[in-house]
Amino acid sequence: MTPESGFRLRHKHLLGIEPLDAEEIRLILDTAESFLEISTRPIKKVPTLRGRTIVNLFMEPSTRTRSSFEIAQKRLSADSLNLSSSTSSVTKGESLIDTAKNLEAMAPDMIILRHPAAGAAHLLSRVCHSSIVNAGDGAHEHPTQALLDAFTMRQKKGRIQGLEVAIVGDLLHSRVLRSNLFLLRKLGAKVRVSGPPTLVPPGLDRLGVAVTTRIEEALEGVDVVMMLRVQKERMVHGAFPSLREYFNLYGLTQARMKLARHDAIVMHPGPMNRGVEIAAEVADGATSVILDQVTNGVAVRMAVLYLLSGGAVGELAA
Amino acid sequence: MNWLLKGGRVVDPAGKLDAVRDVLVKDGKIARVGVGIPADNAKLLDVSGKVVAPGFIDMHVHLREPGREDEETMESGSAAAAAGGFASIAVMPNTDPWNDSQSITEYIVSQARARATVNVFPIGCISKQGKGEELAEIGDMVKSGIVAVSDDGHPVSSSHLMRMALEYTRIFDLPVIDHCEERSLSHGGVMHEGYHSTVLGLRGVPSASEEIMVARDLILAELTGGRIHIAHLSSRRSLDRVREAKAKGIRASCEVAPHHFVLTDAAVAESGYDTNTKMNPPLREEEDRLALLSGIADGTVDAIASDHAPHNPIEKEMEFDQAPFGILGLETSVPLALDRLFHAGRVDLSRLVSLYTSGPARILNLKRGTLAVGAVADITVLDLDRQTEVSVGAFRSKCRNAPYEGWKLKGAPILTLVGGRIVFDGRT
C-alpha cells in the first residue's frame, strides 16, 4: 500500500482533501513520518527548501495553523513572508486577486492562504502561477488539519482502515469536519457524526457518514472521538439556547467517554472551549492526544511543502 | 421601409397559426398574412425554411440605467436584446435611483425612445425606493407607461404592504411581480441549500425561503382579487403552489429563467466556485429543474424571462461570498430554450413561442406578441437548425457574467424587427 519510490503528488495545489486520492494521502502521511524526527534534533533545520519563497497570507485569525506553517518553513530552510488582513492593503480595499497578483509579482513559489470565504483558495489557484495551499477557507476545507489528524490516528492506532471515528459538535460551520470526512472515507475509516440538528448541514448521508442527534449513540464503541469547536456566535443565531445547555447535551465528559472503546483517543483541532464542547479533565486526560496533533502538524506541513515543491518519496536527505 | 417576409413557417400562438405563410409589413404594422402575397413595393426578405414569430418579449431585465451605466445602458442592453431575438424588454425598477415615481419613469421612457433599438417597458416600484414601507405613486407611473409593479431584488416582506399593492393595482389591472424570498431564512445564503452547499461549505438558501412567499402571495391574491406574478420561480414546490392556485381560479402567473432549467447547484461545485453560477434565486436541484421542465410543458409556466442581470467584472471576480448575485440572459435565453426545450422534445414550437410572446404580453397587458393584421410589426425570425457556440466575449452586453462559455446550442434568432425596422440581422 505504501507508494513506490519516486511517486509524486499529482496536484500543483492543495485546495482540499476532496481532489486527492488515497495513494496521494498516504504519500503525504508517509513523507511526514520522515520529517517528524527533524523536530527532535538539537538543530531543527534541513536545507530541503533552501532558496524557496513562501508567502503566508492569513486573512483570518490563527494561532496553530499559522505558527505550524511558519515553523515547518523554517525547519525546511524556506524563506517566508507573513501577511495578515490587518497588515495588508486589504484594509485599503484591495481585492484578494489583486493582493495575490502583487505578491506573485515578487515571484514566490508558494502561497499559503487562510481566508474566511469558502472557495478563496480555488479563486487564487485560477489566477496565480505559484502553488496554493489552502490553510482553511470558510466552512469548506482545512486539508492540512485533516492530514495531521489522520497522521495522529495512524500514530496512535497503527491504522486508519476500519477505525470507528465519532465527530461531534458544530458540523454546519466546520471545515475540519469536511476535510476529515473526505479523508477518513478515502482511507476506509467508518465515521459517525453528531450535533444539534440546527448545526447539521443537509446531505451528510450522501457522504457516507451516519448522522445522529444523540452524542451517546455516536460515541458507542468508537476508537477515536473528535470534538469540534462551538462558537458562541452560533448561540446568538439561535442554533442552541445556551452554552450550558449545549454542554449538557453535547459536551464530552468523562462519563460519556466511557461509552467509547477503553483505548479510545480524544482529538480536537483547537481552539478549545473548555466546558462548552469538552470538559477540562477530558481535554487534559490520559486519552487526549490534542497536543500530539499540534506536534504532528509541523511534520505534516513540512511534508506538504516538500511534496508541492516537486519532492518525491525516496529523495529525502537523511 | 415595407417588407415581405416570404415563405417562412409562421408560428403565432395568439392567432393559433402554425403554417407556411408570407407576412407583409407596411408602415410598421402587420398588413397581411397569407399565401402568395405579391411584393409590390415591399422589400423581399426570403425566410423560407425559417420560423417567423411575433417579436419576443423578455419581461424580466435589469437595464441598470439610470445609475449603473458602467454595467448596461439603453444602447448596450437593447443591442443585446435585439441580438437575442427580443423586440421588447420589461425593465426592473431597482436602478439608482429606483423607478418609484413618474419623473424616473418618464426619464426611462424618453431615454429608451431616443437611444434604445427595442421596446423598453418600464416596471415601477411597489413601494417608495423599494423599501417595502409605503406604496409608491403607482397611478402616476401608470400614466407614464409602467406595465407592472415590483420591488424586485427587495422582496416585499410585509404581508400588509403586499395586500395593499394587490388591492391598489386592481384600479389599473396591473400585475404585481414579486421576487419571493423570506429573508430571515435566506439571510447570508449564497447558493441553494443542499448536498452541494454542504460539500462546498457555502451558506445555503433553502427552497422554503421562496416557497413560503409564493404561498403567501397566492393566498393574498385570492383574498384581494389582485394579479400576482411570481418572478423567476425556481423550486418544485413553488410551482405546485402556482398550479393549484391557477386551478382554483386565482389570478396568478409565473415566469422561469433559462438558467434554472438548464443548470443545477452542481454547477457551483463543477465550476470550482465560479461566481457566474451565483444568482438569486440560486440554481436548485435536479428534481426542481425537472419540475420546471414539466411546468413549462404543461402550461403552468406563463413566460420564460431571463432576469438579465449585468454585473461589472470587477465586482464579480471576487470570493463567492462577496460577489453580487446575477447572471446575463438576453443573448442566451432563446438559443438555450430552442436547444434544451424544443430540440430536446420538451415542448412543441407553438408552446415555446407562446412563452416568449402571448404569455408575457397577456401578463403585462401589451398589445404585442401577435402577428394579427394591424398589430405593430415586432417580429422575431428563428433558424431552428443554426448551430452556435456561446462566446461570452462576443456579447453585446457590457458585462460578461454568464457560465455558458463554449456551450454548443442548436437553434438561434437570426432576425429581429421592431415596429417594422430591422434591429438585428444575423442571417449570414
PDB file of N, CA, C and O in Angstrom, chain A residues 18 96-97 115-119 122-123 126 137 139-140 178 182 201-204 206-207, chain B residues 193-203 271-275 317-322:
ATOM      1  N   GLU A  18     -10.712  16.617  -0.914  1.00  0.00           N
ATOM      2  CA  GLU A  18     -11.629  16.016  -1.889  1.00  0.00           C
ATOM      3  C   GLU A  18     -10.946  15.626  -3.199  1.00  0.00           C
ATOM      4  O   GLU A  18     -11.206  14.544  -3.716  1.00  0.00           O
ATOM      5  N   LEU A  96      -8.772  40.411  -3.135  1.00  0.00           N
ATOM      6  CA  LEU A  96      -7.924  39.237  -2.904  1.00  0.00           C
ATOM      7  C   LEU A  96      -7.078  38.931  -4.137  1.00  0.00           C
ATOM      8  O   LEU A  96      -5.883  38.632  -4.032  1.00  0.00           O
ATOM      9  N   ILE A  97      -7.711  39.033  -5.315  1.00  0.00           N
ATOM     10  CA  ILE A  97      -6.982  38.726  -6.549  1.00  0.00           C
ATOM     11  C   ILE A  97      -5.829  39.707  -6.749  1.00  0.00           C
ATOM     12  O   ILE A  97      -4.704  39.311  -7.061  1.00  0.00           O
ATOM     13  N   HIS A 115      -8.513  32.002   4.695  1.00  0.00           N
ATOM     14  CA  HIS A 115      -9.472  33.020   4.283  1.00  0.00           C
ATOM     15  C   HIS A 115     -10.871  32.680   4.792  1.00  0.00           C
ATOM     16  O   HIS A 115     -11.240  31.511   4.816  1.00  0.00           O
ATOM     17  N   PRO A 116     -11.650  33.706   5.190  1.00  0.00           N
ATOM     18  CA  PRO A 116     -12.995  33.407   5.714  1.00  0.00           C
ATOM     19  C   PRO A 116     -14.000  32.945   4.655  1.00  0.00           C
ATOM     20  O   PRO A 116     -15.052  32.414   5.022  1.00  0.00           O
ATOM     21  N   ALA A 117     -13.707  33.137   3.353  1.00  0.00           N
ATOM     22  CA  ALA A 117     -14.683  32.763   2.323  1.00  0.00           C
ATOM     23  C   ALA A 117     -14.352  31.394   1.731  1.00  0.00           C
ATOM     24  O   ALA A 117     -13.230  31.157   1.286  1.00  0.00           O
ATOM     25  N   ALA A 118     -15.347  30.510   1.705  1.00  0.00           N
ATOM     26  CA  ALA A 118     -15.181  29.216   1.047  1.00  0.00           C
ATOM     27  C   ALA A 118     -14.854  29.457  -0.422  1.00  0.00           C
ATOM     28  O   ALA A 118     -15.452  30.320  -1.057  1.00  0.00           O
ATOM     29  N   GLY A 119     -13.896  28.696  -0.953  1.00  0.00           N
ATOM     30  CA  GLY A 119     -13.551  28.827  -2.369  1.00  0.00           C
ATOM     31  C   GLY A 119     -12.462  29.848  -2.647  1.00  0.00           C
ATOM     32  O   GLY A 119     -12.058  30.008  -3.797  1.00  0.00           O
ATOM     33  N   HIS A 122      -9.513  28.304  -4.323  1.00  0.00           N
ATOM     34  CA  HIS A 122      -9.804  27.995  -5.729  1.00  0.00           C
ATOM     35  C   HIS A 122      -9.623  29.239  -6.599  1.00  0.00           C
ATOM     36  O   HIS A 122      -9.073  29.174  -7.692  1.00  0.00           O
ATOM     37  N   LEU A 123     -10.116  30.352  -6.059  1.00  0.00           N
ATOM     38  CA  LEU A 123     -10.023  31.615  -6.788  1.00  0.00           C
ATOM     39  C   LEU A 123      -8.559  31.940  -7.074  1.00  0.00           C
ATOM     40  O   LEU A 123      -8.181  32.253  -8.205  1.00  0.00           O
ATOM     41  N   ARG A 126      -6.747  29.885  -9.722  1.00  0.00           N
ATOM     42  CA  ARG A 126      -7.061  30.216 -11.114  1.00  0.00           C
ATOM     43  C   ARG A 126      -6.220  31.381 -11.642  1.00  0.00           C
ATOM     44  O   ARG A 126      -6.013  31.490 -12.837  1.00  0.00           O
ATOM     45  N   ASP A 137     -10.522  27.549   4.298  1.00  0.00           N
ATOM     46  CA  ASP A 137     -11.334  28.526   3.564  1.00  0.00           C
ATOM     47  C   ASP A 137     -12.784  28.420   4.024  1.00  0.00           C
ATOM     48  O   ASP A 137     -13.497  27.481   3.679  1.00  0.00           O
ATOM     49  N   ALA A 139     -16.159  27.596   5.565  1.00  0.00           N
ATOM     50  CA  ALA A 139     -16.624  26.314   6.092  1.00  0.00           C
ATOM     51  C   ALA A 139     -16.342  25.186   5.109  1.00  0.00           C
ATOM     52  O   ALA A 139     -16.942  24.128   5.177  1.00  0.00           O
ATOM     53  N   HIS A 140     -15.419  25.431   4.178  1.00  0.00           N
ATOM     54  CA  HIS A 140     -15.183  24.442   3.123  1.00  0.00           C
ATOM     55  C   HIS A 140     -14.212  23.344   3.532  1.00  0.00           C
ATOM     56  O   HIS A 140     -14.605  22.264   3.904  1.00  0.00           O
ATOM     57  N   ARG A 178     -15.404  18.687   7.191  1.00  0.00           N
ATOM     58  CA  ARG A 178     -15.472  18.314   5.775  1.00  0.00           C
ATOM     59  C   ARG A 178     -14.186  17.646   5.310  1.00  0.00           C
ATOM     60  O   ARG A 178     -14.213  16.599   4.660  1.00  0.00           O
ATOM     61  N   PHE A 182     -13.843  13.578   4.048  1.00  0.00           N
ATOM     62  CA  PHE A 182     -13.274  13.114   2.782  1.00  0.00           C
ATOM     63  C   PHE A 182     -12.105  12.166   3.042  1.00  0.00           C
ATOM     64  O   PHE A 182     -12.019  11.085   2.471  1.00  0.00           O
ATOM     65  N   PRO A 201     -25.543  20.188   8.576  1.00  0.00           N
ATOM     66  CA  PRO A 201     -25.882  20.581   7.196  1.00  0.00           C
ATOM     67  C   PRO A 201     -26.569  19.427   6.471  1.00  0.00           C
ATOM     68  O   PRO A 201     -26.388  18.268   6.846  1.00  0.00           O
ATOM     69  N   PRO A 202     -27.357  19.735   5.417  1.00  0.00           N
ATOM     70  CA  PRO A 202     -28.048  18.663   4.698  1.00  0.00           C
ATOM     71  C   PRO A 202     -27.090  17.844   3.833  1.00  0.00           C
ATOM     72  O   PRO A 202     -26.033  18.328   3.449  1.00  0.00           O
ATOM     73  N   GLY A 203     -27.464  16.601   3.581  1.00  0.00           N
ATOM     74  CA  GLY A 203     -26.732  15.787   2.608  1.00  0.00           C
ATOM     75  C   GLY A 203     -25.526  15.032   3.146  1.00  0.00           C
ATOM     76  O   GLY A 203     -24.788  14.428   2.381  1.00  0.00           O
ATOM     77  N   LEU A 204     -25.312  15.059   4.478  1.00  0.00           N
ATOM     78  CA  LEU A 204     -24.140  14.350   5.018  1.00  0.00           C
ATOM     79  C   LEU A 204     -24.230  12.847   4.748  1.00  0.00           C
ATOM     80  O   LEU A 204     -23.208  12.187   4.559  1.00  0.00           O
ATOM     81  N   ARG A 206     -25.144  11.454   2.135  1.00  0.00           N
ATOM     82  CA  ARG A 206     -24.580  11.164   0.808  1.00  0.00           C
ATOM     83  C   ARG A 206     -23.064  11.085   0.836  1.00  0.00           C
ATOM     84  O   ARG A 206     -22.434  10.625  -0.119  1.00  0.00           O
ATOM     85  N   LEU A 207     -22.461  11.586   1.929  1.00  0.00           N
ATOM     86  CA  LEU A 207     -21.008  11.484   2.053  1.00  0.00           C
ATOM     87  C   LEU A 207     -20.617  10.203   2.791  1.00  0.00           C
ATOM     88  O   LEU A 207     -19.458  10.000   3.136  1.00  0.00           O
TER      89      LEU A 207
ATOM     90  N   GLU B 193     -29.432  25.602  -0.663  1.00  0.00           N
ATOM     91  CA  GLU B 193     -29.072  24.749   0.472  1.00  0.00           C
ATOM     92  C   GLU B 193     -29.348  23.295   0.136  1.00  0.00           C
ATOM     93  O   GLU B 193     -30.481  22.915  -0.161  1.00  0.00           O
ATOM     94  N   GLY B 194     -28.307  22.489   0.160  1.00  0.00           N
ATOM     95  CA  GLY B 194     -28.442  21.079  -0.167  1.00  0.00           C
ATOM     96  C   GLY B 194     -27.086  20.407  -0.072  1.00  0.00           C
ATOM     97  O   GLY B 194     -26.150  20.955   0.530  1.00  0.00           O
ATOM     98  N   TYR B 195     -26.975  19.271  -0.690  1.00  0.00           N
ATOM     99  CA  TYR B 195     -25.728  18.500  -0.642  1.00  0.00           C
ATOM    100  C   TYR B 195     -24.520  19.346  -1.081  1.00  0.00           C
ATOM    101  O   TYR B 195     -23.476  19.344  -0.430  1.00  0.00           O
ATOM    102  N   HIS B 196     -24.693  20.070  -2.176  1.00  0.00           N
ATOM    103  CA  HIS B 196     -23.537  20.801  -2.715  1.00  0.00           C
ATOM    104  C   HIS B 196     -23.117  21.968  -1.822  1.00  0.00           C
ATOM    105  O   HIS B 196     -21.926  22.260  -1.697  1.00  0.00           O
ATOM    106  N   SER B 197     -24.073  22.656  -1.192  1.00  0.00           N
ATOM    107  CA  SER B 197     -23.674  23.743  -0.287  1.00  0.00           C
ATOM    108  C   SER B 197     -22.929  23.157   0.907  1.00  0.00           C
ATOM    109  O   SER B 197     -21.994  23.756   1.440  1.00  0.00           O
ATOM    110  N   THR B 198     -23.326  21.958   1.323  1.00  0.00           N
ATOM    111  CA  THR B 198     -22.631  21.294   2.431  1.00  0.00           C
ATOM    112  C   THR B 198     -21.184  20.986   2.053  1.00  0.00           C
ATOM    113  O   THR B 198     -20.255  21.311   2.793  1.00  0.00           O
ATOM    114  N   VAL B 199     -21.006  20.378   0.882  1.00  0.00           N
ATOM    115  CA  VAL B 199     -19.655  19.985   0.472  1.00  0.00           C
ATOM    116  C   VAL B 199     -18.782  21.220   0.212  1.00  0.00           C
ATOM    117  O   VAL B 199     -17.604  21.243   0.557  1.00  0.00           O
ATOM    118  N   LEU B 200     -19.371  22.256  -0.358  1.00  0.00           N
ATOM    119  CA  LEU B 200     -18.588  23.455  -0.683  1.00  0.00           C
ATOM    120  C   LEU B 200     -18.395  24.363   0.520  1.00  0.00           C
ATOM    121  O   LEU B 200     -17.606  25.303   0.472  1.00  0.00           O
ATOM    122  N   GLY B 201     -19.144  24.110   1.592  1.00  0.00           N
ATOM    123  CA  GLY B 201     -19.008  24.949   2.776  1.00  0.00           C
ATOM    124  C   GLY B 201     -19.579  26.342   2.585  1.00  0.00           C
ATOM    125  O   GLY B 201     -19.145  27.286   3.235  1.00  0.00           O
ATOM    126  N   LEU B 202     -20.544  26.462   1.675  1.00  0.00           N
ATOM    127  CA  LEU B 202     -21.167  27.768   1.430  1.00  0.00           C
ATOM    128  C   LEU B 202     -22.508  27.829   2.159  1.00  0.00           C
ATOM    129  O   LEU B 202     -23.200  26.822   2.288  1.00  0.00           O
ATOM    130  N   ARG B 203     -22.867  29.024   2.609  1.00  0.00           N
ATOM    131  CA  ARG B 203     -24.135  29.181   3.306  1.00  0.00           C
ATOM    132  C   ARG B 203     -25.283  28.970   2.332  1.00  0.00           C
ATOM    133  O   ARG B 203     -25.301  29.527   1.238  1.00  0.00           O
ATOM    134  N   SER B 271     -17.828  24.040 -11.355  1.00  0.00           N
ATOM    135  CA  SER B 271     -17.085  25.183 -11.871  1.00  0.00           C
ATOM    136  C   SER B 271     -16.025  25.660 -10.873  1.00  0.00           C
ATOM    137  O   SER B 271     -15.304  26.605 -11.147  1.00  0.00           O
ATOM    138  N   GLY B 272     -15.941  25.015  -9.709  1.00  0.00           N
ATOM    139  CA  GLY B 272     -14.960  25.451  -8.711  1.00  0.00           C
ATOM    140  C   GLY B 272     -15.248  26.850  -8.203  1.00  0.00           C
ATOM    141  O   GLY B 272     -14.395  27.729  -8.242  1.00  0.00           O
ATOM    142  N   TYR B 273     -16.474  27.066  -7.737  1.00  0.00           N
ATOM    143  CA  TYR B 273     -16.878  28.341  -7.142  1.00  0.00           C
ATOM    144  C   TYR B 273     -16.919  29.494  -8.149  1.00  0.00           C
ATOM    145  O   TYR B 273     -16.665  30.641  -7.798  1.00  0.00           O
ATOM    146  N   ASP B 274     -17.217  29.201  -9.411  1.00  0.00           N
ATOM    147  CA  ASP B 274     -17.341  30.285 -10.395  1.00  0.00           C
ATOM    148  C   ASP B 274     -18.522  31.176  -9.994  1.00  0.00           C
ATOM    149  O   ASP B 274     -19.661  30.712  -9.893  1.00  0.00           O
ATOM    150  N   THR B 275     -18.238  32.459  -9.787  1.00  0.00           N
ATOM    151  CA  THR B 275     -19.290  33.368  -9.312  1.00  0.00           C
ATOM    152  C   THR B 275     -20.352  33.631 -10.383  1.00  0.00           C
ATOM    153  O   THR B 275     -21.389  34.200 -10.095  1.00  0.00           O
ATOM    154  N   GLU B 317     -15.536  39.211 -10.028  1.00  0.00           N
ATOM    155  CA  GLU B 317     -14.318  38.413  -9.814  1.00  0.00           C
ATOM    156  C   GLU B 317     -13.869  38.528  -8.370  1.00  0.00           C
ATOM    157  O   GLU B 317     -12.884  39.193  -8.035  1.00  0.00           O
ATOM    158  N   MET B 318     -14.625  37.904  -7.506  1.00  0.00           N
ATOM    159  CA  MET B 318     -14.409  38.027  -6.068  1.00  0.00           C
ATOM    160  C   MET B 318     -14.582  36.663  -5.429  1.00  0.00           C
ATOM    161  O   MET B 318     -14.940  35.703  -6.091  1.00  0.00           O
ATOM    162  N   GLU B 319     -14.389  36.633  -4.107  1.00  0.00           N
ATOM    163  CA  GLU B 319     -14.742  35.447  -3.363  1.00  0.00           C
ATOM    164  C   GLU B 319     -16.238  35.199  -3.586  1.00  0.00           C
ATOM    165  O   GLU B 319     -17.018  36.137  -3.703  1.00  0.00           O
ATOM    166  N   PHE B 320     -16.642  33.943  -3.602  1.00  0.00           N
ATOM    167  CA  PHE B 320     -18.037  33.600  -3.886  1.00  0.00           C
ATOM    168  C   PHE B 320     -18.986  34.304  -2.913  1.00  0.00           C
ATOM    169  O   PHE B 320     -20.036  34.812  -3.309  1.00  0.00           O
ATOM    170  N   ASP B 321     -18.600  34.348  -1.641  1.00  0.00           N
ATOM    171  CA  ASP B 321     -19.441  35.000  -0.624  1.00  0.00           C
ATOM    172  C   ASP B 321     -19.680  36.468  -0.949  1.00  0.00           C
ATOM    173  O   ASP B 321     -20.735  37.014  -0.634  1.00  0.00           O
ATOM    174  N   GLN B 322     -18.673  37.119  -1.529  1.00  0.00           N
ATOM    175  CA  GLN B 322     -18.741  38.563  -1.694  1.00  0.00           C
ATOM    176  C   GLN B 322     -19.278  39.031  -3.043  1.00  0.00           C
ATOM    177  O   GLN B 322     -19.697  40.171  -3.182  1.00  0.00           O
TER     178      GLN B 322
END
